[in-house]
């Protein structure tokens, strides 16, 4: 005979759970979504809920659409940009040369003092 704990092996909330304790479930509809890798996902939505046009595939993470013949294309990933690449987008080579010359002139002037 084990210890005197009468609720051994149970947990809080354990027991018969049915609609009588939780209430009735909302009416649902299952909507299929198709991704570019051929995966099909069918989440369920409440019948009065607005159904989204796209859904993320839980298997591969690509966007999935409701049209099985034309699933959405995978998003195009941009390569990592360095700080210098962002600066070059904003400034031309002539702007960079002018800023460099201005900074060098200030440096030379501070060294003469």
Backbone atoms as SQL, in Angstrom:
CREATE TABLE atoms (id INTEGER PRIMARY KEY, chain TEXT, resi INTEGER, resn TEXT, atom TEXT, x REAL, y REAL, z REAL);
INSERT INTO atoms VALUES
  (1, 'A', 1, 'UNK', 'N', 0.848, -1.166, 0.000),
  (2, 'A', 1, 'UNK', 'CA', 0.000, 0.000, 0.000),
  (3, 'A', 1, 'UNK', 'C', 0.893, 1.228, 0.000),
  (4, 'A', 2, 'UNK', 'N', 0.613, 2.151, -0.905),
  (5, 'A', 2, 'UNK', 'CA', 1.405, 3.377, -0.979),
  (6, 'A', 2, 'UNK', 'C', 0.898, 4.379, 0.038),
  (7, 'A', 3, 'UNK', 'N', 1.455, 5.577, -0.019),
  (8, 'A', 3, 'UNK', 'CA', 1.110, 6.616, 0.957),
  (9, 'A', 3, 'UNK', 'C', -0.371, 6.932, 0.992),
  (10, 'A', 4, 'UNK', 'N', -0.755, 7.787, 1.891),
  (11, 'A', 4, 'UNK', 'CA', -2.156, 8.098, 2.102),
  (12, 'A', 4, 'UNK', 'C', -2.703, 9.186, 1.192),
  (13, 'A', 5, 'UNK', 'N', -2.028, 9.482, 0.093),
  (14, 'A', 5, 'UNK', 'CA', -2.509, 10.539, -0.790),
  (15, 'A', 5, 'UNK', 'C', -3.594, 9.974, -1.701),
  (16, 'A', 6, 'UNK', 'N', -4.808, 10.438, -1.535),
  (17, 'A', 6, 'UNK', 'CA', -5.941, 9.877, -2.273),
  (18, 'A', 6, 'UNK', 'C', -5.986, 10.353, -3.712),
  (19, 'A', 7, 'UNK', 'N', -5.322, 11.481, -4.033),
  (20, 'A', 7, 'UNK', 'CA', -5.403, 11.974, -5.405),
  (21, 'A', 7, 'UNK', 'C', -4.107, 11.742, -6.174),
  (22, 'A', 8, 'UNK', 'N', -3.376, 10.733, -5.799),
  (23, 'A', 8, 'UNK', 'CA', -2.111, 10.418, -6.461),
  (24, 'A', 8, 'UNK', 'C', -2.377, 10.061, -7.926),
  (25, 'A', 9, 'UNK', 'N', -1.542, 10.606, -8.807),
  (26, 'A', 9, 'UNK', 'CA', -1.660, 10.295, -10.220),
  (27, 'A', 9, 'UNK', 'C', -2.679, 11.138, -10.958),
  (28, 'A', 10, 'UNK', 'N', -3.232, 12.127, -10.304),
  (29, 'A', 10, 'UNK', 'CA', -4.165, 13.010, -10.996),
  (30, 'A', 10, 'UNK', 'C', -3.582, 14.413, -10.987),
  (31, 'A', 11, 'UNK', 'N', -4.178, 15.265, -11.741),
  (32, 'A', 11, 'UNK', 'CA', -3.715, 16.643, -11.789),
  (33, 'A', 11, 'UNK', 'C', -4.913, 17.567, -11.689),
  (34, 'A', 12, 'UNK', 'N', -4.635, 18.802, -11.444),
  (35, 'A', 12, 'UNK', 'CA', -5.707, 19.769, -11.311),
  (36, 'A', 12, 'UNK', 'C', -6.454, 19.857, -12.625),
  (37, 'A', 13, 'UNK', 'N', -7.741, 19.795, -12.597),
  (38, 'A', 13, 'UNK', 'CA', -8.559, 19.879, -13.790),
  (39, 'A', 13, 'UNK', 'C', -8.800, 18.550, -14.461),
  (40, 'A', 14, 'UNK', 'N', -8.202, 17.479, -13.932),
  (41, 'A', 14, 'UNK', 'CA', -8.412, 16.170, -14.541),
  (42, 'A', 14, 'UNK', 'C', -9.818, 15.688, -14.227),
  (43, 'A', 15, 'UNK', 'N', -10.345, 14.947, -15.099),
  (44, 'A', 15, 'UNK', 'CA', -11.678, 14.418, -14.900),
  (45, 'A', 15, 'UNK', 'C', -12.432, 14.420, -16.207),
  (46, 'A', 16, 'UNK', 'N', -13.642, 13.957, -16.184),
  (47, 'A', 16, 'UNK', 'CA', -14.391, 13.908, -17.433),
  (48, 'A', 16, 'UNK', 'C', -14.709, 15.323, -17.910),
  (49, 'A', 17, 'UNK', 'N', -14.261, 15.607, -19.112),
  (50, 'A', 17, 'UNK', 'CA', -14.540, 16.930, -19.665),
  (51, 'A', 17, 'UNK', 'C', -15.418, 16.730, -20.892),
  (52, 'A', 18, 'UNK', 'N', -16.526, 17.286, -20.870),
  (53, 'A', 18, 'UNK', 'CA', -17.436, 17.175, -22.001),
  (54, 'A', 18, 'UNK', 'C', -18.135, 18.493, -22.196),
  (55, 'A', 19, 'UNK', 'N', -19.040, 18.521, -23.145),
  (56, 'A', 19, 'UNK', 'CA', -19.764, 19.748, -23.413),
  (57, 'A', 19, 'UNK', 'C', -20.613, 20.172, -22.225),
  (58, 'A', 20, 'UNK', 'N', -20.953, 19.216, -21.364),
  (59, 'A', 20, 'UNK', 'CA', -21.774, 19.580, -20.212),
  (60, 'A', 20, 'UNK', 'C', -21.003, 20.496, -19.268),
  (61, 'A', 21, 'UNK', 'N', -19.666, 20.330, -19.162),
  (62, 'A', 21, 'UNK', 'CA', -18.870, 21.187, -18.278),
  (63, 'A', 21, 'UNK', 'C', -18.338, 22.421, -18.989),
  (64, 'A', 22, 'UNK', 'N', -17.960, 22.301, -20.274),
  (65, 'A', 22, 'UNK', 'CA', -17.348, 23.404, -20.997),
  (66, 'A', 22, 'UNK', 'C', -18.356, 24.251, -21.737),
  (67, 'A', 23, 'UNK', 'N', -19.497, 23.756, -21.982),
  (68, 'A', 23, 'UNK', 'CA', -20.470, 24.460, -22.802),
  (69, 'A', 23, 'UNK', 'C', -20.392, 23.943, -24.231),
  (70, 'A', 24, 'UNK', 'N', -21.314, 24.356, -25.042),
  (71, 'A', 24, 'UNK', 'CA', -21.341, 23.878, -26.426),
  (72, 'A', 24, 'UNK', 'C', -20.269, 24.583, -27.244),
  (73, 'A', 25, 'UNK', 'N', -19.689, 23.857, -28.184),
  (74, 'A', 25, 'UNK', 'CA', -18.687, 24.457, -29.060),
  (75, 'A', 25, 'UNK', 'C', -19.378, 25.231, -30.167),
  (76, 'A', 26, 'UNK', 'N', -18.688, 26.253, -30.654),
  (77, 'A', 26, 'UNK', 'CA', -19.236, 27.054, -31.744),
  (78, 'A', 26, 'UNK', 'C', -19.218, 26.228, -33.026),
  (79, 'A', 27, 'UNK', 'N', -20.182, 26.428, -33.897),
  (80, 'A', 27, 'UNK', 'CA', -20.161, 25.713, -35.176),
  (81, 'A', 27, 'UNK', 'C', -18.922, 26.117, -35.975),
  (82, 'A', 28, 'UNK', 'N', -18.262, 25.138, -36.553),
  (83, 'A', 28, 'UNK', 'CA', -16.984, 25.375, -37.226),
  (84, 'A', 28, 'UNK', 'C', -17.024, 24.878, -38.661),
  (85, 'A', 29, 'UNK', 'N', -16.117, 25.447, -39.458),
  (86, 'A', 29, 'UNK', 'CA', -15.904, 24.957, -40.824),
  (87, 'A', 29, 'UNK', 'C', -14.410, 24.815, -41.047),
  (88, 'A', 30, 'UNK', 'N', -14.026, 23.759, -41.741),
  (89, 'A', 30, 'UNK', 'CA', -12.609, 23.499, -42.032),
  (90, 'A', 30, 'UNK', 'C', -12.316, 23.996, -43.438),
  (91, 'A', 31, 'UNK', 'N', -11.281, 24.857, -43.541),
  (92, 'A', 31, 'UNK', 'CA', -10.923, 25.482, -44.812),
  (93, 'A', 31, 'UNK', 'C', -9.537, 24.987, -45.227),
  (94, 'A', 32, 'UNK', 'N', -9.390, 24.399, -46.425),
  (95, 'A', 32, 'UNK', 'CA', -8.057, 23.938, -46.859),
  (96, 'A', 32, 'UNK', 'C', -7.216, 25.090, -47.418),
  (97, 'A', 33, 'UNK', 'N', -5.938, 25.072, -47.091),
  (98, 'A', 33, 'UNK', 'CA', -4.954, 26.019, -47.610),
  (99, 'A', 33, 'UNK', 'C', -3.817, 25.218, -48.237),
  (100, 'A', 34, 'UNK', 'N', -3.299, 25.700, -49.366),
  (101, 'A', 34, 'UNK', 'CA', -2.277, 24.994, -50.133),
  (102, 'A', 34, 'UNK', 'C', -1.037, 25.877, -50.258),
  (103, 'A', 35, 'UNK', 'N', 0.146, 25.294, -49.969),
  (104, 'A', 35, 'UNK', 'CA', 1.394, 26.056, -50.106),
  (105, 'A', 35, 'UNK', 'C', 2.120, 25.610, -51.372),
  (106, 'A', 36, 'UNK', 'N', 3.193, 26.324, -51.734),
  (107, 'A', 36, 'UNK', 'CA', 3.945, 26.034, -52.957),
  (108, 'A', 36, 'UNK', 'C', 4.661, 24.690, -52.891),
  (109, 'A', 37, 'UNK', 'N', 4.913, 24.155, -51.703),
  (110, 'A', 37, 'UNK', 'CA', 5.572, 22.853, -51.562),
  (111, 'A', 37, 'UNK', 'C', 4.599, 21.688, -51.639),
  (112, 'A', 38, 'UNK', 'N', 3.318, 21.961, -51.858),
  (113, 'A', 38, 'UNK', 'CA', 2.330, 20.897, -51.988),
  (114, 'A', 38, 'UNK', 'C', 1.694, 20.458, -50.685),
  (115, 'A', 39, 'UNK', 'N', 1.976, 21.136, -49.593),
  (116, 'A', 39, 'UNK', 'CA', 1.355, 20.785, -48.313),
  (117, 'A', 39, 'UNK', 'C', -0.063, 21.342, -48.253),
  (118, 'A', 40, 'UNK', 'N', -0.941, 20.604, -47.608),
  (119, 'A', 40, 'UNK', 'CA', -2.324, 21.044, -47.415),
  (120, 'A', 40, 'UNK', 'C', -2.561, 21.182, -45.923),
  (121, 'A', 41, 'UNK', 'N', -3.060, 22.331, -45.519),
  (122, 'A', 41, 'UNK', 'CA', -3.381, 22.614, -44.125),
  (123, 'A', 41, 'UNK', 'C', -4.867, 22.926, -44.046),
  (124, 'A', 42, 'UNK', 'N', -5.560, 22.351, -43.080),
  (125, 'A', 42, 'UNK', 'CA', -6.995, 22.609, -42.953),
  (126, 'A', 42, 'UNK', 'C', -7.334, 23.079, -41.539),
  (127, 'A', 43, 'UNK', 'N', -7.087, 24.360, -41.235),
  (128, 'A', 43, 'UNK', 'CA', -7.499, 24.865, -39.923),
  (129, 'A', 43, 'UNK', 'C', -9.014, 25.023, -39.874),
  (130, 'A', 44, 'UNK', 'N', -9.543, 25.015, -38.668),
  (131, 'A', 44, 'UNK', 'CA', -10.987, 25.195, -38.521),
  (132, 'A', 44, 'UNK', 'C', -11.261, 26.599, -37.997),
  (133, 'A', 45, 'UNK', 'N', -12.316, 27.194, -38.527),
  (134, 'A', 45, 'UNK', 'CA', -12.727, 28.541, -38.159),
  (135, 'A', 45, 'UNK', 'C', -14.191, 28.508, -37.737),
  (136, 'A', 46, 'UNK', 'N', -14.564, 29.412, -36.867),
  (137, 'A', 46, 'UNK', 'CA', -15.971, 29.552, -36.521),
  (138, 'A', 46, 'UNK', 'C', -16.714, 29.982, -37.783),
  (139, 'A', 47, 'UNK', 'N', -17.930, 29.488, -37.949),
  (140, 'A', 47, 'UNK', 'CA', -18.660, 29.773, -39.188),
  (141, 'A', 47, 'UNK', 'C', -18.925, 31.258, -39.381),
  (142, 'A', 48, 'UNK', 'N', -19.044, 32.022, -38.303),
  (143, 'A', 48, 'UNK', 'CA', -19.307, 33.453, -38.466),
  (144, 'A', 48, 'UNK', 'C', -18.027, 34.278, -38.535),
  (145, 'A', 49, 'UNK', 'N', -16.846, 33.639, -38.426),
  (146, 'A', 49, 'UNK', 'CA', -15.574, 34.363, -38.476),
  (147, 'A', 49, 'UNK', 'C', -15.202, 34.684, -39.912),
  (148, 'A', 50, 'UNK', 'N', -14.427, 35.755, -40.075),
  (149, 'A', 50, 'UNK', 'CA', -13.921, 36.120, -41.397),
  (150, 'A', 50, 'UNK', 'C', -12.763, 35.175, -41.745),
  (151, 'A', 51, 'UNK', 'N', -12.816, 34.550, -42.891),
  (152, 'A', 51, 'UNK', 'CA', -11.805, 33.575, -43.312),
  (153, 'A', 51, 'UNK', 'C', -10.661, 34.323, -44.000),
  (154, 'A', 52, 'UNK', 'N', -9.420, 34.173, -43.517),
  (155, 'A', 52, 'UNK', 'CA', -8.301, 34.879, -44.150),
  (156, 'A', 52, 'UNK', 'C', -7.956, 34.272, -45.512),
  (157, 'A', 53, 'UNK', 'N', -7.430, 35.103, -46.410),
  (158, 'A', 53, 'UNK', 'CA', -7.052, 34.642, -47.744),
  (159, 'A', 53, 'UNK', 'C', -5.782, 33.811, -47.717),
  (160, 'A', 54, 'UNK', 'N', -4.875, 34.094, -46.780),
  (161, 'A', 54, 'UNK', 'CA', -3.624, 33.332, -46.707),
  (162, 'A', 54, 'UNK', 'C', -3.411, 32.827, -45.290),
  (163, 'A', 55, 'UNK', 'N', -2.603, 31.764, -45.189),
  (164, 'A', 55, 'UNK', 'CA', -2.321, 31.111, -43.919),
  (165, 'A', 55, 'UNK', 'C', -0.900, 30.586, -43.991),
  (166, 'A', 56, 'UNK', 'N', -0.146, 30.652, -42.907),
  (167, 'A', 56, 'UNK', 'CA', 1.212, 30.126, -42.910),
  (168, 'A', 56, 'UNK', 'C', 1.182, 28.614, -42.779),
  (169, 'A', 57, 'UNK', 'N', 1.911, 27.932, -43.672),
  (170, 'A', 57, 'UNK', 'CA', 1.973, 26.475, -43.634),
  (171, 'A', 57, 'UNK', 'C', 2.729, 26.039, -42.380),
  (172, 'A', 58, 'UNK', 'N', 2.145, 25.172, -41.541),
  (173, 'A', 58, 'UNK', 'CA', 2.842, 24.756, -40.323),
  (174, 'A', 58, 'UNK', 'C', 4.012, 23.809, -40.590),
  (175, 'A', 59, 'UNK', 'N', 4.078, 23.214, -41.775),
  (176, 'A', 59, 'UNK', 'CA', 5.161, 22.268, -42.070),
  (177, 'A', 59, 'UNK', 'C', 6.414, 22.960, -42.602),
  (178, 'A', 60, 'UNK', 'N', 6.236, 23.948, -43.498),
  (179, 'A', 60, 'UNK', 'CA', 7.416, 24.572, -44.102),
  (180, 'A', 60, 'UNK', 'C', 7.494, 26.076, -43.858),
  (181, 'A', 61, 'UNK', 'N', 6.422, 26.710, -43.375),
  (182, 'A', 61, 'UNK', 'CA', 6.445, 28.131, -43.064),
  (183, 'A', 61, 'UNK', 'C', 6.139, 29.043, -44.235),
  (184, 'A', 62, 'UNK', 'N', 5.939, 28.493, -45.428),
  (185, 'A', 62, 'UNK', 'CA', 5.611, 29.321, -46.591),
  (186, 'A', 62, 'UNK', 'C', 4.159, 29.776, -46.505),
  (187, 'A', 63, 'UNK', 'N', 3.829, 30.870, -47.193),
  (188, 'A', 63, 'UNK', 'CA', 2.420, 31.278, -47.208),
  (189, 'A', 63, 'UNK', 'C', 1.592, 30.281, -48.011),
  (190, 'A', 64, 'UNK', 'N', 0.386, 30.024, -47.543),
  (191, 'A', 64, 'UNK', 'CA', -0.524, 29.097, -48.217),
  (192, 'A', 64, 'UNK', 'C', -1.795, 29.847, -48.573),
  (193, 'A', 65, 'UNK', 'N', -2.356, 29.523, -49.732),
  (194, 'A', 65, 'UNK', 'CA', -3.581, 30.166, -50.195),
  (195, 'A', 65, 'UNK', 'C', -4.702, 29.163, -50.335),
  (196, 'A', 66, 'UNK', 'N', -5.881, 29.679, -50.632),
  (197, 'A', 66, 'UNK', 'CA', -7.054, 28.813, -50.717),
  (198, 'A', 66, 'UNK', 'C', -7.225, 28.192, -52.094),
  (199, 'A', 67, 'UNK', 'N', -6.488, 28.661, -53.097),
  (200, 'A', 67, 'UNK', 'CA', -6.564, 28.101, -54.442),
  (201, 'A', 67, 'UNK', 'C', -5.516, 27.008, -54.590),
  (202, 'A', 68, 'UNK', 'N', -5.955, 25.761, -54.711),
  (203, 'A', 68, 'UNK', 'CA', -5.033, 24.641, -54.798),
  (204, 'A', 68, 'UNK', 'C', -4.247, 24.599, -56.096),
  (205, 'A', 69, 'UNK', 'N', -4.803, 25.179, -57.176),
  (206, 'A', 69, 'UNK', 'CA', -4.119, 25.182, -58.467),
  (207, 'A', 69, 'UNK', 'C', -3.026, 26.246, -58.531),
  (208, 'A', 70, 'UNK', 'N', -3.209, 27.346, -57.834),
  (209, 'A', 70, 'UNK', 'CA', -2.249, 28.456, -57.858),
  (210, 'A', 70, 'UNK', 'C', -1.893, 28.891, -56.439),
  (211, 'A', 71, 'UNK', 'N', -1.056, 28.122, -55.748),
  (212, 'A', 71, 'UNK', 'CA', -0.671, 28.547, -54.394),
  (213, 'A', 71, 'UNK', 'C', 0.234, 29.778, -54.465),
  (214, 'A', 72, 'UNK', 'N', 0.293, 30.573, -53.410),
  (215, 'A', 72, 'UNK', 'CA', 1.139, 31.765, -53.434),
  (216, 'A', 72, 'UNK', 'C', 2.612, 31.396, -53.592),
  (217, 'A', 73, 'UNK', 'N', 3.323, 32.259, -54.286),
  (218, 'A', 73, 'UNK', 'CA', 4.759, 32.031, -54.495),
  (219, 'A', 73, 'UNK', 'C', 5.508, 32.271, -53.188),
  (220, 'A', 74, 'UNK', 'N', 6.618, 31.565, -52.992),
  (221, 'A', 74, 'UNK', 'CA', 7.421, 31.811, -51.778),
  (222, 'A', 74, 'UNK', 'C', 7.920, 33.251, -51.767),
  (223, 'A', 75, 'UNK', 'N', 7.997, 33.869, -50.609),
  (224, 'A', 75, 'UNK', 'CA', 8.472, 35.253, -50.553),
  (225, 'A', 75, 'UNK', 'C', 9.941, 35.327, -50.957),
  (226, 'A', 76, 'UNK', 'N', 10.273, 36.399, -51.642),
  (227, 'A', 76, 'UNK', 'CA', 11.648, 36.599, -52.071),
  (228, 'A', 76, 'UNK', 'C', 12.433, 37.164, -50.898),
  (229, 'A', 77, 'UNK', 'N', 13.490, 36.474, -50.518),
  (230, 'A', 77, 'UNK', 'CA', 14.287, 36.935, -49.379),
  (231, 'A', 77, 'UNK', 'C', 15.400, 37.835, -49.881),
  (232, 'A', 78, 'UNK', 'N', 15.506, 38.979, -49.270),
  (233, 'A', 78, 'UNK', 'CA', 16.555, 39.927, -49.611),
  (234, 'A', 78, 'UNK', 'C', 17.829, 39.522, -48.881),
  (235, 'A', 79, 'UNK', 'N', 18.960, 39.612, -49.547),
  (236, 'A', 79, 'UNK', 'CA', 20.210, 39.294, -48.850),
  (237, 'A', 79, 'UNK', 'C', 20.509, 40.333, -47.778),
  (238, 'A', 80, 'UNK', 'N', 21.326, 39.938, -46.831),
  (239, 'A', 80, 'UNK', 'CA', 21.691, 40.840, -45.743),
  (240, 'A', 80, 'UNK', 'C', 22.444, 42.024, -46.308),
  (241, 'A', 81, 'UNK', 'N', 22.077, 43.220, -45.881),
  (242, 'A', 81, 'UNK', 'CA', 22.766, 44.428, -46.327),
  (243, 'A', 81, 'UNK', 'C', 23.612, 44.971, -45.192),
  (244, 'A', 82, 'UNK', 'N', 24.791, 45.397, -45.553),
  (245, 'A', 82, 'UNK', 'CA', 25.675, 46.021, -44.571),
  (246, 'A', 82, 'UNK', 'C', 25.309, 47.490, -44.440),
  (247, 'A', 83, 'UNK', 'N', 25.898, 48.140, -43.453),
  (248, 'A', 83, 'UNK', 'CA', 25.672, 49.571, -43.264),
  (249, 'A', 83, 'UNK', 'C', 26.159, 50.332, -44.493),
  (250, 'A', 84, 'UNK', 'N', 27.283, 49.913, -45.045),
  (251, 'A', 84, 'UNK', 'CA', 27.830, 50.580, -46.222),
  (252, 'A', 84, 'UNK', 'C', 26.876, 50.475, -47.411),
  (253, 'A', 85, 'UNK', 'N', 26.193, 49.346, -47.572),
  (254, 'A', 85, 'UNK', 'CA', 25.239, 49.192, -48.673),
  (255, 'A', 85, 'UNK', 'C', 24.073, 50.161, -48.526),
  (256, 'A', 86, 'UNK', 'N', 23.595, 50.357, -47.300),
  (257, 'A', 86, 'UNK', 'CA', 22.514, 51.321, -47.076),
  (258, 'A', 86, 'UNK', 'C', 22.990, 52.742, -47.348),
  (259, 'A', 87, 'UNK', 'N', 24.215, 53.066, -46.961),
  (260, 'A', 87, 'UNK', 'CA', 24.751, 54.408, -47.215),
  (261, 'A', 87, 'UNK', 'C', 24.884, 54.636, -48.711),
  (262, 'A', 88, 'UNK', 'N', 25.348, 53.624, -49.445),
  (263, 'A', 88, 'UNK', 'CA', 25.512, 53.776, -50.890),
  (264, 'A', 88, 'UNK', 'C', 24.180, 53.931, -51.603),
  (265, 'A', 89, 'UNK', 'N', 23.095, 53.427, -51.015),
  (266, 'A', 89, 'UNK', 'CA', 21.774, 53.649, -51.601),
  (267, 'A', 89, 'UNK', 'C', 21.363, 55.104, -51.479),
  (268, 'A', 90, 'UNK', 'N', 21.762, 55.756, -50.384),
  (269, 'A', 90, 'UNK', 'CA', 21.354, 57.132, -50.132),
  (270, 'A', 90, 'UNK', 'C', 22.278, 58.160, -50.768),
  (271, 'A', 91, 'UNK', 'N', 23.549, 57.834, -50.944),
  (272, 'A', 91, 'UNK', 'CA', 24.534, 58.797, -51.415),
  (273, 'A', 91, 'UNK', 'C', 25.193, 58.324, -52.704),
  (274, 'A', 92, 'UNK', 'N', 25.491, 59.280, -53.575),
  (275, 'A', 92, 'UNK', 'CA', 26.237, 58.947, -54.786),
  (276, 'A', 92, 'UNK', 'C', 27.734, 58.977, -54.468),
  (277, 'A', 93, 'UNK', 'N', 28.541, 58.512, -55.425),
  (278, 'A', 93, 'UNK', 'CA', 29.997, 58.522, -55.216),
  (279, 'A', 93, 'UNK', 'C', 30.517, 59.947, -55.074),
  (280, 'A', 94, 'UNK', 'N', 29.945, 60.882, -55.823),
  (281, 'A', 94, 'UNK', 'CA', 30.410, 62.277, -55.725),
  (282, 'A', 94, 'UNK', 'C', 30.043, 62.878, -54.367),
  (283, 'A', 95, 'UNK', 'N', 28.851, 62.524, -53.831),
  (284, 'A', 95, 'UNK', 'CA', 28.486, 62.983, -52.483),
  (285, 'A', 95, 'UNK', 'C', 29.463, 62.426, -51.452),
  (286, 'A', 96, 'UNK', 'N', 29.815, 61.152, -51.588),
  (287, 'A', 96, 'UNK', 'CA', 30.749, 60.535, -50.659),
  (288, 'A', 96, 'UNK', 'C', 32.111, 61.189, -50.709),
  (289, 'A', 97, 'UNK', 'N', 32.574, 61.497, -51.917),
  (290, 'A', 97, 'UNK', 'CA', 33.878, 62.151, -52.056),
  (291, 'A', 97, 'UNK', 'C', 33.856, 63.544, -51.426),
  (292, 'A', 98, 'UNK', 'N', 32.757, 64.280, -51.591),
  (293, 'A', 98, 'UNK', 'CA', 32.653, 65.620, -51.009),
  (294, 'A', 98, 'UNK', 'C', 32.635, 65.552, -49.483),
  (295, 'A', 99, 'UNK', 'N', 31.910, 64.587, -48.928),
  (296, 'A', 99, 'UNK', 'CA', 31.852, 64.446, -47.464),
  (297, 'A', 99, 'UNK', 'C', 33.212, 64.036, -46.934),
  (298, 'A', 100, 'UNK', 'N', 33.899, 63.141, -47.617),
  (299, 'A', 100, 'UNK', 'CA', 35.238, 62.722, -47.199),
  (300, 'A', 100, 'UNK', 'C', 36.210, 63.889, -47.222),
  (301, 'A', 101, 'UNK', 'N', 36.164, 64.682, -48.289),
  (302, 'A', 101, 'UNK', 'CA', 37.067, 65.842, -48.389),
  (303, 'A', 101, 'UNK', 'C', 36.790, 66.842, -47.266),
  (304, 'A', 102, 'UNK', 'N', 35.527, 67.062, -46.959),
  (305, 'A', 102, 'UNK', 'CA', 35.172, 67.982, -45.870),
  (306, 'A', 102, 'UNK', 'C', 35.698, 67.464, -44.530),
  (307, 'A', 103, 'UNK', 'N', 35.555, 66.170, -44.275),
  (308, 'A', 103, 'UNK', 'CA', 36.032, 65.587, -43.023),
  (309, 'A', 103, 'UNK', 'C', 37.554, 65.651, -42.937),
  (310, 'A', 104, 'UNK', 'N', 38.243, 65.406, -44.055),
  (311, 'A', 104, 'UNK', 'CA', 39.710, 65.495, -44.055),
  (312, 'A', 104, 'UNK', 'C', 40.180, 66.921, -43.817),
  (313, 'A', 105, 'UNK', 'N', 39.494, 67.898, -44.388),
  (314, 'A', 105, 'UNK', 'CA', 39.863, 69.313, -44.160),
  (315, 'A', 105, 'UNK', 'C', 39.697, 69.690, -42.685),
  (316, 'A', 106, 'UNK', 'N', 38.598, 69.220, -42.055),
  (317, 'A', 106, 'UNK', 'CA', 38.412, 69.496, -40.618),
  (318, 'A', 106, 'UNK', 'C', 39.500, 68.830, -39.792),
  (319, 'A', 107, 'UNK', 'N', 39.882, 67.628, -40.132),
  (320, 'A', 107, 'UNK', 'CA', 40.937, 66.910, -39.407),
  (321, 'A', 107, 'UNK', 'C', 42.277, 67.627, -39.553),
  (322, 'A', 108, 'UNK', 'N', 42.590, 68.054, -40.786),
  (323, 'A', 108, 'UNK', 'CA', 43.848, 68.786, -41.004),
  (324, 'A', 108, 'UNK', 'C', 43.857, 70.103, -40.235),
  (325, 'A', 109, 'UNK', 'N', 42.709, 70.771, -40.208),
  (326, 'A', 109, 'UNK', 'CA', 42.643, 72.055, -39.500),
  (327, 'A', 109, 'UNK', 'C', 42.800, 71.857, -38.011),
  (328, 'A', 110, 'UNK', 'N', 42.286, 70.778, -37.452),
  (329, 'A', 110, 'UNK', 'CA', 42.418, 70.538, -36.011),
  (330, 'A', 110, 'UNK', 'C', 43.843, 70.162, -35.644),
  (331, 'A', 111, 'UNK', 'N', 44.595, 69.572, -36.550),
  (332, 'A', 111, 'UNK', 'CA', 45.974, 69.203, -36.272),
  (333, 'A', 111, 'UNK', 'C', 46.926, 70.400, -36.343),
  (334, 'A', 112, 'UNK', 'N', 46.538, 71.421, -37.081),
  (335, 'A', 112, 'UNK', 'CA', 47.382, 72.621, -37.202),
  (336, 'A', 112, 'UNK', 'C', 47.340, 73.456, -35.941),
  (337, 'A', 113, 'UNK', 'N', 46.323, 73.310, -35.147),
  (338, 'A', 113, 'UNK', 'CA', 46.194, 74.126, -33.934),
  (339, 'A', 113, 'UNK', 'C', 47.197, 73.772, -32.915);
